[in-house]
Coordinates of C-alpha atoms in Angstrom, one line a residue:
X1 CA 1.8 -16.7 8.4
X2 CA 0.6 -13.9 6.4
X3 CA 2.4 -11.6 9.0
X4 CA 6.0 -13.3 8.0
X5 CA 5.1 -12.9 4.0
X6 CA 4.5 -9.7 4.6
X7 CA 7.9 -9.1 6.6
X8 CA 9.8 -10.6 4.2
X9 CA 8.5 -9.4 1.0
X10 CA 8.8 -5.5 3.0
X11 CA 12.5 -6.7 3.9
X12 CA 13.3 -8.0 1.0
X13 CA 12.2 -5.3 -1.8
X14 CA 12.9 -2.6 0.0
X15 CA 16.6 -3.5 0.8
X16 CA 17.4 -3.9 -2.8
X17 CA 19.7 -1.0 -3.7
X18 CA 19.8 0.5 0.3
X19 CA 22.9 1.6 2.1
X20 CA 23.5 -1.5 3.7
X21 CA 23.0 -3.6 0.7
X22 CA 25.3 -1.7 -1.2
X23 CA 28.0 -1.8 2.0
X24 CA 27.8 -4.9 1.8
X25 CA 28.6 -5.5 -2.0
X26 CA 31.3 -3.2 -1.8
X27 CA 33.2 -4.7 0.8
X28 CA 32.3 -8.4 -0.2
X29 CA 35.6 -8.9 -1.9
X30 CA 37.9 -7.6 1.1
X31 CA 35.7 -9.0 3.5
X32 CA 34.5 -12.4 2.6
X33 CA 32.2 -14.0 4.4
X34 CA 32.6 -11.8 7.4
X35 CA 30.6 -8.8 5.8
X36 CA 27.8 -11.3 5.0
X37 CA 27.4 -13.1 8.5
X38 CA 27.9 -8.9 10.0
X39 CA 24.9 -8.0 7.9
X40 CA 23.1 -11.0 8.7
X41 CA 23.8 -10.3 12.3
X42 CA 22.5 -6.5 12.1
X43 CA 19.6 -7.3 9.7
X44 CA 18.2 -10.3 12.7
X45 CA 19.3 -7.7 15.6
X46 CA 17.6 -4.5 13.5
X47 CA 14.2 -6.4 12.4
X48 CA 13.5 -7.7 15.9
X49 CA 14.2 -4.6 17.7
X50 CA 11.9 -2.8 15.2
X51 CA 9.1 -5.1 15.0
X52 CA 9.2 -5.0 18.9
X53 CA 8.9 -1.2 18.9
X54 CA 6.1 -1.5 16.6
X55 CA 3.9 -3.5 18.5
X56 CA 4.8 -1.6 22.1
X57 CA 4.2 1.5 20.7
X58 CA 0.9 0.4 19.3
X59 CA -0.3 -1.3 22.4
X60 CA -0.4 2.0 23.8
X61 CA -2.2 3.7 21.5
X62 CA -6.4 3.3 20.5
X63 CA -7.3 1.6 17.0
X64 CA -7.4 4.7 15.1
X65 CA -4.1 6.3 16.6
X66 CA -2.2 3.0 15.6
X67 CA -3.4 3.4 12.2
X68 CA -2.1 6.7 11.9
X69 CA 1.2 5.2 13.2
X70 CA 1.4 3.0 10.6
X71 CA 0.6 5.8 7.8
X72 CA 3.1 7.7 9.2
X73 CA 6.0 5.3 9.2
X74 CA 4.8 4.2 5.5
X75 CA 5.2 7.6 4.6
X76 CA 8.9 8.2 6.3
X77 CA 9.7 5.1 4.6
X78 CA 8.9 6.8 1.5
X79 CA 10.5 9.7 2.0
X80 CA 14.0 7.3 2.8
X81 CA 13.3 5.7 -0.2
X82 CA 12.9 8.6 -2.2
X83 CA 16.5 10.0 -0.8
X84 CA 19.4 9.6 -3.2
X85 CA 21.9 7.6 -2.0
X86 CA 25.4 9.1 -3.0
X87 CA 27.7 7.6 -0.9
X88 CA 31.6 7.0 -1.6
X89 CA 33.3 4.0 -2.2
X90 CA 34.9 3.1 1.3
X91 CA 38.8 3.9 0.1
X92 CA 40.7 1.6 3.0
X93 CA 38.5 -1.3 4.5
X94 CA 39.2 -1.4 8.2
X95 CA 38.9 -5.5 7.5
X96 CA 37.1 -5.7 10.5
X97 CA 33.8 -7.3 10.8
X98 CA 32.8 -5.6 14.1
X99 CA 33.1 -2.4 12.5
X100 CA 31.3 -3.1 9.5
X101 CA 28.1 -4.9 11.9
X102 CA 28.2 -1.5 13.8
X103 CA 28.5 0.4 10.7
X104 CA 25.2 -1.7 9.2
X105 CA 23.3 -2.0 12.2
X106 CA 23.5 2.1 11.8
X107 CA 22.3 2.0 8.1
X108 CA 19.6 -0.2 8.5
X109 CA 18.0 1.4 11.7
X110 CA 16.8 3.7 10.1
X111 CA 16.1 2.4 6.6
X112 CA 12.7 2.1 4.6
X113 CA 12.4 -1.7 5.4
X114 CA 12.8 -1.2 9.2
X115 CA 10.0 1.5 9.2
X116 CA 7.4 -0.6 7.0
X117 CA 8.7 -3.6 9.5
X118 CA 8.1 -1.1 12.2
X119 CA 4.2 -0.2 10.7
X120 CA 4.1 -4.0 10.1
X121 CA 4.1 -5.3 13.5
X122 CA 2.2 -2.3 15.1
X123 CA -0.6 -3.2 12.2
X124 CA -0.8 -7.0 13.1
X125 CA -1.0 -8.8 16.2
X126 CA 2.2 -11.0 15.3
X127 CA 5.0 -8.9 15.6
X128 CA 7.7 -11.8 15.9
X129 CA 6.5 -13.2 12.8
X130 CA 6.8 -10.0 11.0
X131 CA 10.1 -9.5 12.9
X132 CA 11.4 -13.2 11.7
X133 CA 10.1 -12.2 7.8
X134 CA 12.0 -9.2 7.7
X135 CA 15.3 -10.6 9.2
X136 CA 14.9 -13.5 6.7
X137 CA 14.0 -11.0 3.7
X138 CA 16.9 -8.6 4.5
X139 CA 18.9 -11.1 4.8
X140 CA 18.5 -12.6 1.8
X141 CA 18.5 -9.3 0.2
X142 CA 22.1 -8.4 1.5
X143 CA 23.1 -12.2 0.9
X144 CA 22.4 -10.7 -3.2
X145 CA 24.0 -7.9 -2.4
X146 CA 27.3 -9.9 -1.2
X147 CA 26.8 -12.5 -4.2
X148 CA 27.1 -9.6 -6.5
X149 CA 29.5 -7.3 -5.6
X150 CA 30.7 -4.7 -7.8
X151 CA 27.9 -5.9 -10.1
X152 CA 25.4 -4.5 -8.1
X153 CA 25.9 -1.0 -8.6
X154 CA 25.2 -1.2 -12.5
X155 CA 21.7 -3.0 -12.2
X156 CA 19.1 0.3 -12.4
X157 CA 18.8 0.3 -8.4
X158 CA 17.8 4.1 -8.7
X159 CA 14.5 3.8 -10.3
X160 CA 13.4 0.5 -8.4
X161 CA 13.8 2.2 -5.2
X162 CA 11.8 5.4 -6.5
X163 CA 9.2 3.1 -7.7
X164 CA 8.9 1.3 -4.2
X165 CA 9.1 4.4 -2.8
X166 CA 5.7 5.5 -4.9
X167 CA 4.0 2.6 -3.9
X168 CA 4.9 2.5 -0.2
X169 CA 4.1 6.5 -0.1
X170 CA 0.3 5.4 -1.9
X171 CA -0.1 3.0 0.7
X172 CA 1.0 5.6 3.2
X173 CA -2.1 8.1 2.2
X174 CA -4.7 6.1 1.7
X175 CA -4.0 4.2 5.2
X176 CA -4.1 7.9 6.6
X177 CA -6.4 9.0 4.7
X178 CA -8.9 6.1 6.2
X179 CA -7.7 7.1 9.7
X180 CA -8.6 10.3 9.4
X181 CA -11.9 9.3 7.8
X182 CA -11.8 11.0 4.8
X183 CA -12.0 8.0 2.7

């Protein structure tokens, strides 16, 4: 159980203010419902395929290797994190939810919440648990998102993602610090 808490609280906080998130809120009045059930799709498809590459990967590797794994995906979570996202407005809406599931199944691959769901699973020993917390916390994420629409943008998304990104970079170091055995 603690492996799907941990899933969706990763998911969940750091999809607030991410690329998809905000796709999603900006196409939520021209797209309806379609952008939501899209993102839903992508987030399910994206969560599982991480949490599944998390725990092969790890399978192959001894106890201390894995834990370096998992430091090192903590940290290039906190480096996506701590990237600015400046993207533009989409000017003309294609209106088509295929596009806009390939265009956020992109996004989210290789977001900060897929690599911590990534480290997640090749930490634990219950990677479809961890896979079904992190569909459920991204999706309820981008189901904000698609609630909110233009209104996201003004909340203070900037700072929240630097501070996640502080504490997932923390968690990053001292996990490789351990594996390296210098703490």
């Amino acid at each position: 159980m603690s492996s799907f808490l941990f899933g969706f609280a990763a998911a969940l906080l750091l999809t607030i203010g991410a690329r998809d998130q905000l796709l999603v809120a900006r196409l939520s009045q021209h797209l309806g419902a379609a952008i939501l059930l899209a993102g839903l799709l992508a987030a399910v498809f994206t969560a599982g395929l991480m949490a599944l590459a998390g725990d092969t990967i790890a399978q192959l590797l001894p106890v201390a290797a894995r834990q370096m794994l998992v430091a090192i995906a903590l940290l290039v979570a906190a480096a996506e994190l701590f990237w600015p996202t400046r993207e533009k407005r989409p000017k003309e809406p294609t209106r088509s939810p295929f596009a806009a599931f390939v265009v956020l199944m992109a996004r989210q691959w290789g977001d900060a919440a897929r690599f911590l769901l990534f480290a997640l699973a090749a930490a634990t020993a219950l990677p479809e648990y961890v896979a079904l917390g992190g569909a459920a916390g991204a999706a309820l994420a981008l189901a904000g998102g698609w609630a909110l629409g233009d209104q996201l943008e003004a909340l203070p998304l900037r700072g929240f993602r630097l501070a996640m990104g502080a504490i997932v970079l923390i968690g990053g170091l001292l996990l490789g610090l351990g594996a390296r055995g210098l703490i």
